[in-house]
Coordinates of C-alpha atoms and ligand atoms in Angstrom, one line a residue:
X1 CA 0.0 0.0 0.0
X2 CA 1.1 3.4 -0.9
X3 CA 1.0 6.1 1.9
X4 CA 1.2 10.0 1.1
X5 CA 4.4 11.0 2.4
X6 CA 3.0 14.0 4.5
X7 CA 1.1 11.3 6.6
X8 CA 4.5 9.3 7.1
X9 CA 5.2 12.6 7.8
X10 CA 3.2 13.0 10.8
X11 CA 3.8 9.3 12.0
X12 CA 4.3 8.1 15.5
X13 CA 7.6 7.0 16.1
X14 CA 8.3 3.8 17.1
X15 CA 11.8 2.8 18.4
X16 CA 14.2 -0.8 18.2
X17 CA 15.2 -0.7 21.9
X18 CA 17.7 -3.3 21.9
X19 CA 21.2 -3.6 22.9
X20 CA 21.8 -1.0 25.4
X21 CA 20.0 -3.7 28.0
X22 CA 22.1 -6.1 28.5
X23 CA 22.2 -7.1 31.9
X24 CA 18.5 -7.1 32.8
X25 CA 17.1 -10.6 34.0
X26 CA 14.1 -12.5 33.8
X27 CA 12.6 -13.2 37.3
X28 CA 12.7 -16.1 39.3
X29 CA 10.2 -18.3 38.5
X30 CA 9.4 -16.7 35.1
X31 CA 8.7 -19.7 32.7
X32 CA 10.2 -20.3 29.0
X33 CA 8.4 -22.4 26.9
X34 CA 7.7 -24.1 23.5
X35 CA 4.8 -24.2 21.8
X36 CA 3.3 -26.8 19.3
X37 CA -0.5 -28.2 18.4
X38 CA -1.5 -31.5 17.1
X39 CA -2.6 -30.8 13.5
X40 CA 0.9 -29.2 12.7
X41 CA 2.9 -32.3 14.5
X42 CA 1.5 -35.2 15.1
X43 CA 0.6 -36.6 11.9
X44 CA -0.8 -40.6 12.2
X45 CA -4.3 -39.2 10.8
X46 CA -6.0 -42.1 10.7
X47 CA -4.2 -44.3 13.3
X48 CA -5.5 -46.2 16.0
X49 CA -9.2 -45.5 15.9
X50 CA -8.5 -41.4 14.9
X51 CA -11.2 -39.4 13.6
X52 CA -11.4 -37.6 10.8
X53 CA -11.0 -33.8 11.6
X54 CA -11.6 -30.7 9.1
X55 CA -8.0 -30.5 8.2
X56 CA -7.7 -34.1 7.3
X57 CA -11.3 -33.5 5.2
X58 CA -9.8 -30.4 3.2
X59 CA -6.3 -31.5 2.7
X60 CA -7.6 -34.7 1.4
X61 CA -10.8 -33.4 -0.7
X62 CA -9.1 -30.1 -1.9
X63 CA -5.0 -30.3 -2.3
X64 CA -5.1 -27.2 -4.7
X65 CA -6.1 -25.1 -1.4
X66 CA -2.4 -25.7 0.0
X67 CA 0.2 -23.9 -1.0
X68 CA 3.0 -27.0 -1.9
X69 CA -0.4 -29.5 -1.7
X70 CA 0.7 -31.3 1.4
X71 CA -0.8 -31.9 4.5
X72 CA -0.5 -33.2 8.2
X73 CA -0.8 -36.8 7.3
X74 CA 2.5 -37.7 8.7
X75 CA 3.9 -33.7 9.5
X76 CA 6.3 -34.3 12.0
X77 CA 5.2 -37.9 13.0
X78 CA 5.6 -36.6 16.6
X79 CA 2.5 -39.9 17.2
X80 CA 5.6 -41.9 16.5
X81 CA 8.3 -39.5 17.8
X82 CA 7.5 -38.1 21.1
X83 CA 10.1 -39.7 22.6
X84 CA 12.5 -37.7 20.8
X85 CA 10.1 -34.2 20.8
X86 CA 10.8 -34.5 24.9
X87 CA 14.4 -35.2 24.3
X88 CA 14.6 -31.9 22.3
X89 CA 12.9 -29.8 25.4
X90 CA 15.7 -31.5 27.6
X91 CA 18.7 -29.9 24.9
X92 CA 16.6 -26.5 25.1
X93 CA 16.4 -26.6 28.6
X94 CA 12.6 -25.6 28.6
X95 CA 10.2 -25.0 31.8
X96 CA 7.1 -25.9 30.1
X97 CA 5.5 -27.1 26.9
X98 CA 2.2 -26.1 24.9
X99 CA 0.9 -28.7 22.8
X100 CA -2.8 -29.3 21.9
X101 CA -5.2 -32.1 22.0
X102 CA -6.9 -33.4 18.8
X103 CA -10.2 -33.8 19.3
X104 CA -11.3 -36.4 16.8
X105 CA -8.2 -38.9 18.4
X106 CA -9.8 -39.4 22.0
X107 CA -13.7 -38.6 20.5
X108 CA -13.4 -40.0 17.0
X109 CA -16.8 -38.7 16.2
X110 CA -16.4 -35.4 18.3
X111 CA -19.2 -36.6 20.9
X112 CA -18.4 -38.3 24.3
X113 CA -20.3 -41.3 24.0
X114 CA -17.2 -42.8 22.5
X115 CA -14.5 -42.5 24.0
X116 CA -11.1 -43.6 22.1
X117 CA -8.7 -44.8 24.6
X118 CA -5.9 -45.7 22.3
X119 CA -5.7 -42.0 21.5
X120 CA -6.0 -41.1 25.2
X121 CA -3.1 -43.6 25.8
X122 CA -1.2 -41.2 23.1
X123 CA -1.6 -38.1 25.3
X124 CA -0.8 -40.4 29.0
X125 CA 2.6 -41.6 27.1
X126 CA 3.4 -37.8 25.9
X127 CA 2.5 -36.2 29.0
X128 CA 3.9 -38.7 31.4
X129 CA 7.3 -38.6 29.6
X130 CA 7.5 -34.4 29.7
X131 CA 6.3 -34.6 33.6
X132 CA 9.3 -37.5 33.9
X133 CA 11.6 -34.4 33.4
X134 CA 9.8 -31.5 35.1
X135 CA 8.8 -30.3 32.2
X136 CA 5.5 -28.8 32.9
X137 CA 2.9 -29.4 30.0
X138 CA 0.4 -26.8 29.2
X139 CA -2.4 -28.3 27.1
X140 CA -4.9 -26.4 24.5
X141 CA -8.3 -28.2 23.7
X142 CA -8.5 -26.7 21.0
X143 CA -6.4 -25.9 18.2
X144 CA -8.5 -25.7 14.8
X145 CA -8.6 -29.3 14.5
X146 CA -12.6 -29.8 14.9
X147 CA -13.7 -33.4 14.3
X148 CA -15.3 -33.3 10.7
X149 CA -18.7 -35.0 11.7
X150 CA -19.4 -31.9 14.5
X151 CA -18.6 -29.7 11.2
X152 CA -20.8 -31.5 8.9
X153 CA -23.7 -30.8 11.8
X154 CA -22.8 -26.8 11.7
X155 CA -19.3 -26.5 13.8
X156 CA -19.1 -23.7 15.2
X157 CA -21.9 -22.0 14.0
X158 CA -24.4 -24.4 15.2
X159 CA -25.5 -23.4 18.9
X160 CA -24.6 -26.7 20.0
X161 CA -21.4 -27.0 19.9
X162 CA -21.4 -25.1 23.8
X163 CA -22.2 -28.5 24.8
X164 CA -19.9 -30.7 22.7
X165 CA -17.2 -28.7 23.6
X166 CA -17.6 -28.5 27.5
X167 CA -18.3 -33.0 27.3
X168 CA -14.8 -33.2 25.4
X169 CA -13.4 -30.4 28.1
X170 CA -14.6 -33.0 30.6
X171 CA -13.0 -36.4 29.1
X172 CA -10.1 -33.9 29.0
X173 CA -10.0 -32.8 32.3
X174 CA -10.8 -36.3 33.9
X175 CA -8.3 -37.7 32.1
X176 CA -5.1 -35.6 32.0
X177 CA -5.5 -33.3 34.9
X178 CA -4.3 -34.9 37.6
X179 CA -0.9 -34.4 35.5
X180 CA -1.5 -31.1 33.8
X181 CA -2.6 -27.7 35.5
X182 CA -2.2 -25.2 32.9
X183 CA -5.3 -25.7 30.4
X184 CA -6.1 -23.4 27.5
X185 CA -9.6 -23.7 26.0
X186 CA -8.9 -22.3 22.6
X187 CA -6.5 -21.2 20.2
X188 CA -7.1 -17.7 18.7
X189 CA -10.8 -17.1 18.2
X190 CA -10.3 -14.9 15.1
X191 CA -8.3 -16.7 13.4
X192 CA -11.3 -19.7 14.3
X193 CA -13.9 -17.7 13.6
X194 CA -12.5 -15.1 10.9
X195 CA -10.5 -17.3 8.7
X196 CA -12.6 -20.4 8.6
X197 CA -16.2 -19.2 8.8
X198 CA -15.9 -15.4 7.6
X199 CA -13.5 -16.1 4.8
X200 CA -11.4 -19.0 3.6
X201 CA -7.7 -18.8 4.8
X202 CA -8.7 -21.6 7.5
X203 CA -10.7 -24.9 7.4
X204 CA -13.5 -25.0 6.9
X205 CA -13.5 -22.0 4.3
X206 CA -17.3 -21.1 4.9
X207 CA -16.8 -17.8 3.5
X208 CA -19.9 -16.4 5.1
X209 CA -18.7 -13.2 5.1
X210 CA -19.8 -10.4 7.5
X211 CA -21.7 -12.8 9.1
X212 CA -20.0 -16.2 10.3
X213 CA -17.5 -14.9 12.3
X214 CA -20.0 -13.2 14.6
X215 CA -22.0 -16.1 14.8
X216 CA -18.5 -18.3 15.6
X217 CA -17.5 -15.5 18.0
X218 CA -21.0 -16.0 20.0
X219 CA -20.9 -19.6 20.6
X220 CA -17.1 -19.6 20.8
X221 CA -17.4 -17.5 24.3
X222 CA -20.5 -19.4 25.4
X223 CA -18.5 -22.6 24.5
X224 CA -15.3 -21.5 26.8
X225 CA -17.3 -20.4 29.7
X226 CA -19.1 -23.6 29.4
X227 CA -15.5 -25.2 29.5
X228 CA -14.3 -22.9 32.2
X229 CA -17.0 -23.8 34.8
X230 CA -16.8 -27.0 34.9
X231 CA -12.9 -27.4 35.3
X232 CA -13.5 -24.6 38.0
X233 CA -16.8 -26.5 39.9
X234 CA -15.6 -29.9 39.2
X235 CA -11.6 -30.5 38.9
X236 CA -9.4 -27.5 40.1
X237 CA -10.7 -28.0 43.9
X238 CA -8.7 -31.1 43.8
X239 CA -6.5 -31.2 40.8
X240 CA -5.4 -27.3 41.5
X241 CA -4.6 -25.8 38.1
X242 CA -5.3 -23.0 36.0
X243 CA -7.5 -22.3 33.0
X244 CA -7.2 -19.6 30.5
X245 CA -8.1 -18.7 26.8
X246 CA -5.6 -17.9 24.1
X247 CA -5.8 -15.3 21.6
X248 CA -4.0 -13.6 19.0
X249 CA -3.1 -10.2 19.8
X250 CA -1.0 -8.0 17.2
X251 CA 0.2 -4.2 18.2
X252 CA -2.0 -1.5 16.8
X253 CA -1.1 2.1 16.9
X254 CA -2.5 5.2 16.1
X255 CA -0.6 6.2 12.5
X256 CA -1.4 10.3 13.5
X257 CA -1.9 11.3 17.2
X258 CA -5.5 12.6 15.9
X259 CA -7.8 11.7 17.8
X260 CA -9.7 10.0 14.9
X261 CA -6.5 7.7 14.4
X262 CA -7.0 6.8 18.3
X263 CA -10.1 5.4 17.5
X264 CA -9.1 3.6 14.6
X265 CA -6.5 1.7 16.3
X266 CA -9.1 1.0 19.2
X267 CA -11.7 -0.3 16.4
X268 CA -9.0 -2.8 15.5
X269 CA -8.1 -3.6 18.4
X270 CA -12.1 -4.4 19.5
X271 CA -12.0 -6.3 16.2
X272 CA -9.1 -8.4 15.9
X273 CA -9.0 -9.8 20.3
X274 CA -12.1 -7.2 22.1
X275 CA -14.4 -9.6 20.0
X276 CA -13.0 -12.8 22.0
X277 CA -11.7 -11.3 24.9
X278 CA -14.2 -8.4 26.3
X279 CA -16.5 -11.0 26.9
X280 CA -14.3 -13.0 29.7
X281 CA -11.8 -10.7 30.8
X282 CA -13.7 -7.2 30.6
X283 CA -15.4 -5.5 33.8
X284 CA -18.6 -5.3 32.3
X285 CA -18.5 -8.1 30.1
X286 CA -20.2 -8.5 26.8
X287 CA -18.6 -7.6 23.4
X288 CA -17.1 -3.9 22.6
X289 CA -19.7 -1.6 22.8
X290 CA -18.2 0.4 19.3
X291 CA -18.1 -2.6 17.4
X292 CA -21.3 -3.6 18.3
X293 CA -23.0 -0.1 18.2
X294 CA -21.2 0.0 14.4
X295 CA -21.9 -3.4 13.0
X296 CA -25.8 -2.9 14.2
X297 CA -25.6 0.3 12.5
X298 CA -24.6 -1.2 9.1
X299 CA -26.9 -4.6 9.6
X300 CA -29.4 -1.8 9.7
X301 CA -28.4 -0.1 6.5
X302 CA -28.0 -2.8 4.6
X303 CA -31.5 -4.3 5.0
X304 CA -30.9 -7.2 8.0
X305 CA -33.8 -7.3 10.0
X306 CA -31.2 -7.3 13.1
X307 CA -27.7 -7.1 13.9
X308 CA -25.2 -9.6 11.9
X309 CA -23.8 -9.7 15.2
X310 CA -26.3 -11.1 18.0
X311 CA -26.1 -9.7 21.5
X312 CA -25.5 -11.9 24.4
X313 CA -28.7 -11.9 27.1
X314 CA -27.6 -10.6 30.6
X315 CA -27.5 -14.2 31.9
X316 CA -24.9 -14.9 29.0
X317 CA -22.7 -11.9 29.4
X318 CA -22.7 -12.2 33.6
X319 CA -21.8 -16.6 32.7
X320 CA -18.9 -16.0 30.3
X321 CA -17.3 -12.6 32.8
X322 CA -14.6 -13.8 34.8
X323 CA -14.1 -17.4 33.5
X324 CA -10.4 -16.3 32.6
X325 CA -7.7 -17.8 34.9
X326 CA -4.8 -15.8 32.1
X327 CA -4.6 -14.5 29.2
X328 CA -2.5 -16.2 26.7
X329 CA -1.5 -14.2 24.4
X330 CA 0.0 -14.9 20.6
X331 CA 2.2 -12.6 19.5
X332 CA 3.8 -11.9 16.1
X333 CA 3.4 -8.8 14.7
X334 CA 1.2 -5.6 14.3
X335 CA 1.1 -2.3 12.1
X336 CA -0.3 1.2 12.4
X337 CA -4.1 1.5 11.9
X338 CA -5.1 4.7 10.5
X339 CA -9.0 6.1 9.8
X340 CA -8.0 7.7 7.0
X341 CA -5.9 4.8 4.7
X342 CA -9.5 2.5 4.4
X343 CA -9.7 1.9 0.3
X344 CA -13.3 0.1 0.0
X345 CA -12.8 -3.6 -0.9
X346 CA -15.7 -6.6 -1.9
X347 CA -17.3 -8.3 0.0
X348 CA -19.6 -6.2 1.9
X349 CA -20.7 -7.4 4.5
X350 CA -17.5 -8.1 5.9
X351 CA -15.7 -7.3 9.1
X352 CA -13.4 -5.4 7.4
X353 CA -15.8 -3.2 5.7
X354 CA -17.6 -3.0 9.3
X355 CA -14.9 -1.0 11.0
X356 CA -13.4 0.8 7.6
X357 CA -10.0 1.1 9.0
X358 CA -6.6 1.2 7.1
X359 CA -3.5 -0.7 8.4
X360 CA -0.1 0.4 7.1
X361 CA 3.5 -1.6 8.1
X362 CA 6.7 0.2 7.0
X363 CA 9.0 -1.5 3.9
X364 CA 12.0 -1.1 6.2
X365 CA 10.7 -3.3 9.0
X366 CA 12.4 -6.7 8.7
X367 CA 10.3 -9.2 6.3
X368 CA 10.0 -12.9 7.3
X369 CA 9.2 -16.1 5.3
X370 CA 5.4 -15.4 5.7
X371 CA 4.0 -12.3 3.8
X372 CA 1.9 -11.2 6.8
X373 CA 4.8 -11.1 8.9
X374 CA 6.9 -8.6 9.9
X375 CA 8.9 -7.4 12.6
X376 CA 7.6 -4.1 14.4
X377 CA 9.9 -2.4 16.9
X378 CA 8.8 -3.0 20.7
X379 CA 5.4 -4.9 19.8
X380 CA 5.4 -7.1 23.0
X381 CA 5.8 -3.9 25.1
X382 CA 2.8 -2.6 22.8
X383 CA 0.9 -5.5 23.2
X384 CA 1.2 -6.0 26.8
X385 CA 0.0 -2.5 27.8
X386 CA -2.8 -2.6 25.8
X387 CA -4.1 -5.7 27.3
X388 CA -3.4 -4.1 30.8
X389 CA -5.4 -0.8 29.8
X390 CA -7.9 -3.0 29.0
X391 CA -8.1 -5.5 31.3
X392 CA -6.2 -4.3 34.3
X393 CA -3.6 -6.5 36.3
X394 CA -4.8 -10.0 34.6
X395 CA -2.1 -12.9 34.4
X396 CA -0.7 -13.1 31.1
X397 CA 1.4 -15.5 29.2
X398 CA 2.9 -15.4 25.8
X399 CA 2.0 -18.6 24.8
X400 CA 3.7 -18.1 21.4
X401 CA 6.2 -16.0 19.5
X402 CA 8.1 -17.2 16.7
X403 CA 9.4 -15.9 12.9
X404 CA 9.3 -17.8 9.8
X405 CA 12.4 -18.7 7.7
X406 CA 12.7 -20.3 4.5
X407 CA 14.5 -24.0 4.9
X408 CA 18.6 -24.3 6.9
X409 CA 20.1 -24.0 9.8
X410 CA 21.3 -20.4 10.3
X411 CA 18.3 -18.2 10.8
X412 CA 19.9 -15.0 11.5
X413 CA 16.3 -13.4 11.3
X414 CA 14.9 -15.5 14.2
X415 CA 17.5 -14.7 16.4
X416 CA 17.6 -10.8 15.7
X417 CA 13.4 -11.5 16.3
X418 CA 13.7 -13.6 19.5
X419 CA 16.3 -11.2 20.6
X420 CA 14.2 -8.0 20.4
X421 CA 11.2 -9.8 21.3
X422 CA 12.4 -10.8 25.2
X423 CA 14.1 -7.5 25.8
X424 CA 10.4 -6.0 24.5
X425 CA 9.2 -8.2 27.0
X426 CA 11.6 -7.3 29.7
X427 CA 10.6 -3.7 29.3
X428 CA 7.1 -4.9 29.9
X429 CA 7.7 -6.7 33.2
X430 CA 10.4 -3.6 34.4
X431 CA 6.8 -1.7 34.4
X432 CA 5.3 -3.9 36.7
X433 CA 3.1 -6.0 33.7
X434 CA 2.0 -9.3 34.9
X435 CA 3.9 -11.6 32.8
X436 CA 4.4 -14.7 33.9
X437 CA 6.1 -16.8 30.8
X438 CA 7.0 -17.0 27.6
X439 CA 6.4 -19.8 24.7
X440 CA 8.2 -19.8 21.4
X441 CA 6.5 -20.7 18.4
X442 CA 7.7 -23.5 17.6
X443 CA 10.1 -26.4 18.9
X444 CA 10.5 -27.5 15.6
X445 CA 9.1 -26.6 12.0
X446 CA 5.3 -28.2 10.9
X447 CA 2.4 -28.1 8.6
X448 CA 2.3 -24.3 8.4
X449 CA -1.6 -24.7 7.9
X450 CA -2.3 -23.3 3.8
X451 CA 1.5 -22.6 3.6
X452 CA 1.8 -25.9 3.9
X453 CA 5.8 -27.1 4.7
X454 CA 7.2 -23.9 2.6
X455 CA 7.4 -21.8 5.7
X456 CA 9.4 -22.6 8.7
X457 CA 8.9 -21.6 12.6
X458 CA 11.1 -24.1 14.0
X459 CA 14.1 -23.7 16.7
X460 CA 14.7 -27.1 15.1
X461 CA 14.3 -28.1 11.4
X462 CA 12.9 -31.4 10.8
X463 CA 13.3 -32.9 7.0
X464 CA 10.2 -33.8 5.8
X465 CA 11.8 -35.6 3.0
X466 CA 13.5 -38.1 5.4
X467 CA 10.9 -40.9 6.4
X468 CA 12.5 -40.5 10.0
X469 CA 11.7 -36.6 10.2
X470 CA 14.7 -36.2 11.8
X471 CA 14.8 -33.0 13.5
X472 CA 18.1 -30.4 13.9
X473 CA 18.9 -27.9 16.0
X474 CA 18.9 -24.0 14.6
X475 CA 21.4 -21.2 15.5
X476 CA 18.1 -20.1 17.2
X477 CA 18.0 -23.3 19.4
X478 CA 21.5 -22.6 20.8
X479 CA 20.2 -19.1 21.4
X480 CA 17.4 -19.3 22.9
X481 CA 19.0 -22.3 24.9
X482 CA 21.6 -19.5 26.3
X483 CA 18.8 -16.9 27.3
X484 CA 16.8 -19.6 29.2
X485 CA 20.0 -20.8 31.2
X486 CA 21.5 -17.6 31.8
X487 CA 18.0 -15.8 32.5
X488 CA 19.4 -12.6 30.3
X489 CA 19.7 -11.6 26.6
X490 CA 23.4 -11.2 25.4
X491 CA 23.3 -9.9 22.2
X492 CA 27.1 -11.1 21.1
X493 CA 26.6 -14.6 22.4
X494 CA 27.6 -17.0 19.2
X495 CA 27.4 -20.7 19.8
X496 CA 30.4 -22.1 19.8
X497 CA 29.5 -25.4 18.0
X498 CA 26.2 -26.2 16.7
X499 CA 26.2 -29.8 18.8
X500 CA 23.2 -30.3 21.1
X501 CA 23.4 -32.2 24.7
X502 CA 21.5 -32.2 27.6
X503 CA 22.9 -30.3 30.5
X504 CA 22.8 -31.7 34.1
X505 CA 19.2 -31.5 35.6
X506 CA 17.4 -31.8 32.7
Ligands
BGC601 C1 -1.0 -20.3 15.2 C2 -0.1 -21.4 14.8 C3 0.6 -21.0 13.5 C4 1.4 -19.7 13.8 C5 2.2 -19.2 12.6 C6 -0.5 -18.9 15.1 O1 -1.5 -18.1 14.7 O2 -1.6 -20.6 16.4 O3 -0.7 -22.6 14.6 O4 1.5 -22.0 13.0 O5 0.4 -18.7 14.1 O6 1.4 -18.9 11.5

């Protein structure tokens, strides 16, 4: 996108704070992490009593939709390979470890009459070999990998799915918890709810435009607070953990300091995470009042009988408040939002078209593998004060972080990102923000949903030509490995070989 050079002009600027810092430490018991999720790892689609899920159903039905026409058949075989996942976390040296749960393996059909024990054996051997090391495991329910049968009845536009969702909680939470304590209900509710039901960049490519992801949106809260009060009634007086939500949160700022580009970058903000996260985490509950004020506007004008985006009843909105133990919070980029930069765009109805804000990154911010990523100067610091504005003292965790590289084993560009990233973070928590860990994205490269295997995320790169998958360590492993052992961020560090072993005590 072209921007007028007297409004660059007039740009806030932001700074790259990194360097100067060097001796500043991460707290005692702050927790590093790796994050991973079944779909992108575990391959063994069909093994031992799986069902089919709606990644398995659009890989399989349309190959054209992925970018090199692969899929998470086998990804990184981690079914087969877990053994060898944990050993990785021992070389890295890692606190804790986010990985999801696929539905469809322990509830082939998504429903709990039938429950597959063979998958729940999977997920006993996994989690009982990362507890073996004091590793602790953080487990998402749900990572976009719905069983296809629940999708063919609606997914997550069918009411419904509160219930199936909060009986597949339960088998979770009955089964695992006495092991695990963190628990996330979902992954990222826009990219859920935007990219699979609004428009097609995510199974199941509904493309209901302007009108699914509000629907999604609805039952997606009702669906975690379901979740939520029954770990809370039922399993954390004895099992004693956490549960939380995860969303993706990107840094927004005003382009101007008008006022008018203040509430642009609040309008994308309400958009892209107020949506999801009002409705828990907010005093008042209930989803932003602007972006539900505007969308019922526009329903209005162009001939719905009501709002495209239906309103919670008091008993809903007073359920779903509170049932946030943290806020997990994925973090990769952002831009500068801007009320003047909108150009119209088909379709209409869509979200976009809803708020009729304009999003500009710089060329000279660093590019990675993935077009939509960049790197913005200070986003985590961004990021985290915006969710503290907005939601006071809450918990957080960034539960991932991560840059994509094209294939080999020096990344340069994920270490300059992980760099910046912690000491963005660091400035957060020298201001008193409540973060309490950090999870790169990802321990190893995987099925970079439409992408495909053409970008990488990993700390390790795993050869998906070799039937073995065998998985080696990045310049970035060796990094990130320092920062977590020596709790700071030394910006000259160089490994001196790239050989891997387990230190003592892990
Ligand atoms: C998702 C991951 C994905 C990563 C990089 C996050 O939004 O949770 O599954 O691989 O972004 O695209």
């Amino acid at each position: 996108m072209k921007i007028p050079v007297l409004l660059l002009c007039s740009a806030v600027t932001l700074t790259w704070g990194v360097a100067v810092k060097q001796s500043r430490k991460f707290p005692d018991g702050f927790i590093f992490g790796t994050s991973t999720a079944s779909y992108q790892i575990e391959g063994a689609w069909n093994e031992d009593g799986k069902g089919e899920n709606i990644w398995d159903y659009l890989t399989h039905t349309n190959p054209a939709a992925i970018e090199d026409q692969s899929s998470g058949d086998v990804a990184c075989d981690s079914y087969h390979k877990y053994e060898r996942d944990v050993e990785m976390m021992r070389e890295l040296g890692i606190d804790s470890y986010r990985f999801s749960i696929a539905w469809s393996r322990i509830l082939p059909n998504g429903l709990a009459n039938n429950v597959n024990e063979a998958g729940v054996a999977y997920y006993n051997k996994l989690i009982d070999e990362i507890v073996k090391y004091n590793i602790e495991p953080m487990v998402t329910l749900y990572h976009w990998d719905l069983p296809q049968r629940l999708q063919d009845m609606g997914g997550w536009l069918n009411p419904l799915i509160a219930d199936w969702f909060a009986d597949y909680a339960r088998v979770v939470f009955d089964r695992f918890g006495d092991r695990v304590k963190y628990f996330i209900t979902f992954n990222e509710g826009a990219q859920i709810c935007y990219e699979g039901y609004d428009w097609v960049t995510k199974a199941p490519r509904l493309n209901m435009s302007g009108i699914g992801e509000y629907i999604c949106a609805k039952n997606l809260a009702l669906a975690h607070a379901k979740a939520y009060h029954i770990y809370n009634d039922d399993y954390k007086p004895t099992q004693g953990g956490v549960c939380g939500y995860t969303i993706a949160v990107s840094s927004f700022v005003p382009l101007t300091d008008s006022d008018e580009d203040a509430y642009a970058a609040e309008l994308v903000n309400q958009l892209q995470w107020g949506l999801y996260t009002d409705p828990i985490f907010s005093k008042d509950g209930g989803f932003p009042k602007e972006l539900f004020d505007l969308v019922a506007k526009k329903s209005a004008a162009q001939g719905f009988p009501r709002s495209r985006l239906t309103d919670f009843t008091e008993e809903e909105k007073a359920y779903i408040r509170g049932t946030g133990d943290f806020f997990g919070v994925n973090h990769y980029s952002g831009s500068f939002a801007s009320a003047s930069l909108y150009t119209p765009q088909p379709p209409v109805p869509s979200p976009k078209d809803d708020i009729e804000i304009g999003q500009f990154a710089p060329d000279d911010w660093p590019q990675a593998a993935s077009f939509w990523l960049k790197q913005m100067p200070d986003s985590i610091y961004i990021v985290l004060k915006n969710i503290q504005k907005r939601y006071g003292d809450v918990p957080i965790y960034i539960t991932e972080n991560g840059w994509s590289t094209h294939e080999g084993i020096e990344d340069e560009g994920r270490v300059a990102y992980y760099r910046a990233a912690l000491e963005s973070a660091l400035d957060a928590l020298d201001e008193g923000i409540n973060l309490k860990g950090y999870y790169a994205w990802s321990l190893m490269d995987n099925f970079e949903w439409m992408a495909g295997y053409t970008e990488r995320f990993g700390l390790y790169e795993v050869d998906f030509e070799d039937p073995e998958r065998t998985r080696t360590p990045r310049k970035s492993a060796f990094i990130y490995k320092q920062i977590m052992k020596t709790r700071t961020i030394d910006h000259d560090y160089e490994p001196e070989s790239y050989v891997m072993t387990i230190d003592e005590g892990h």
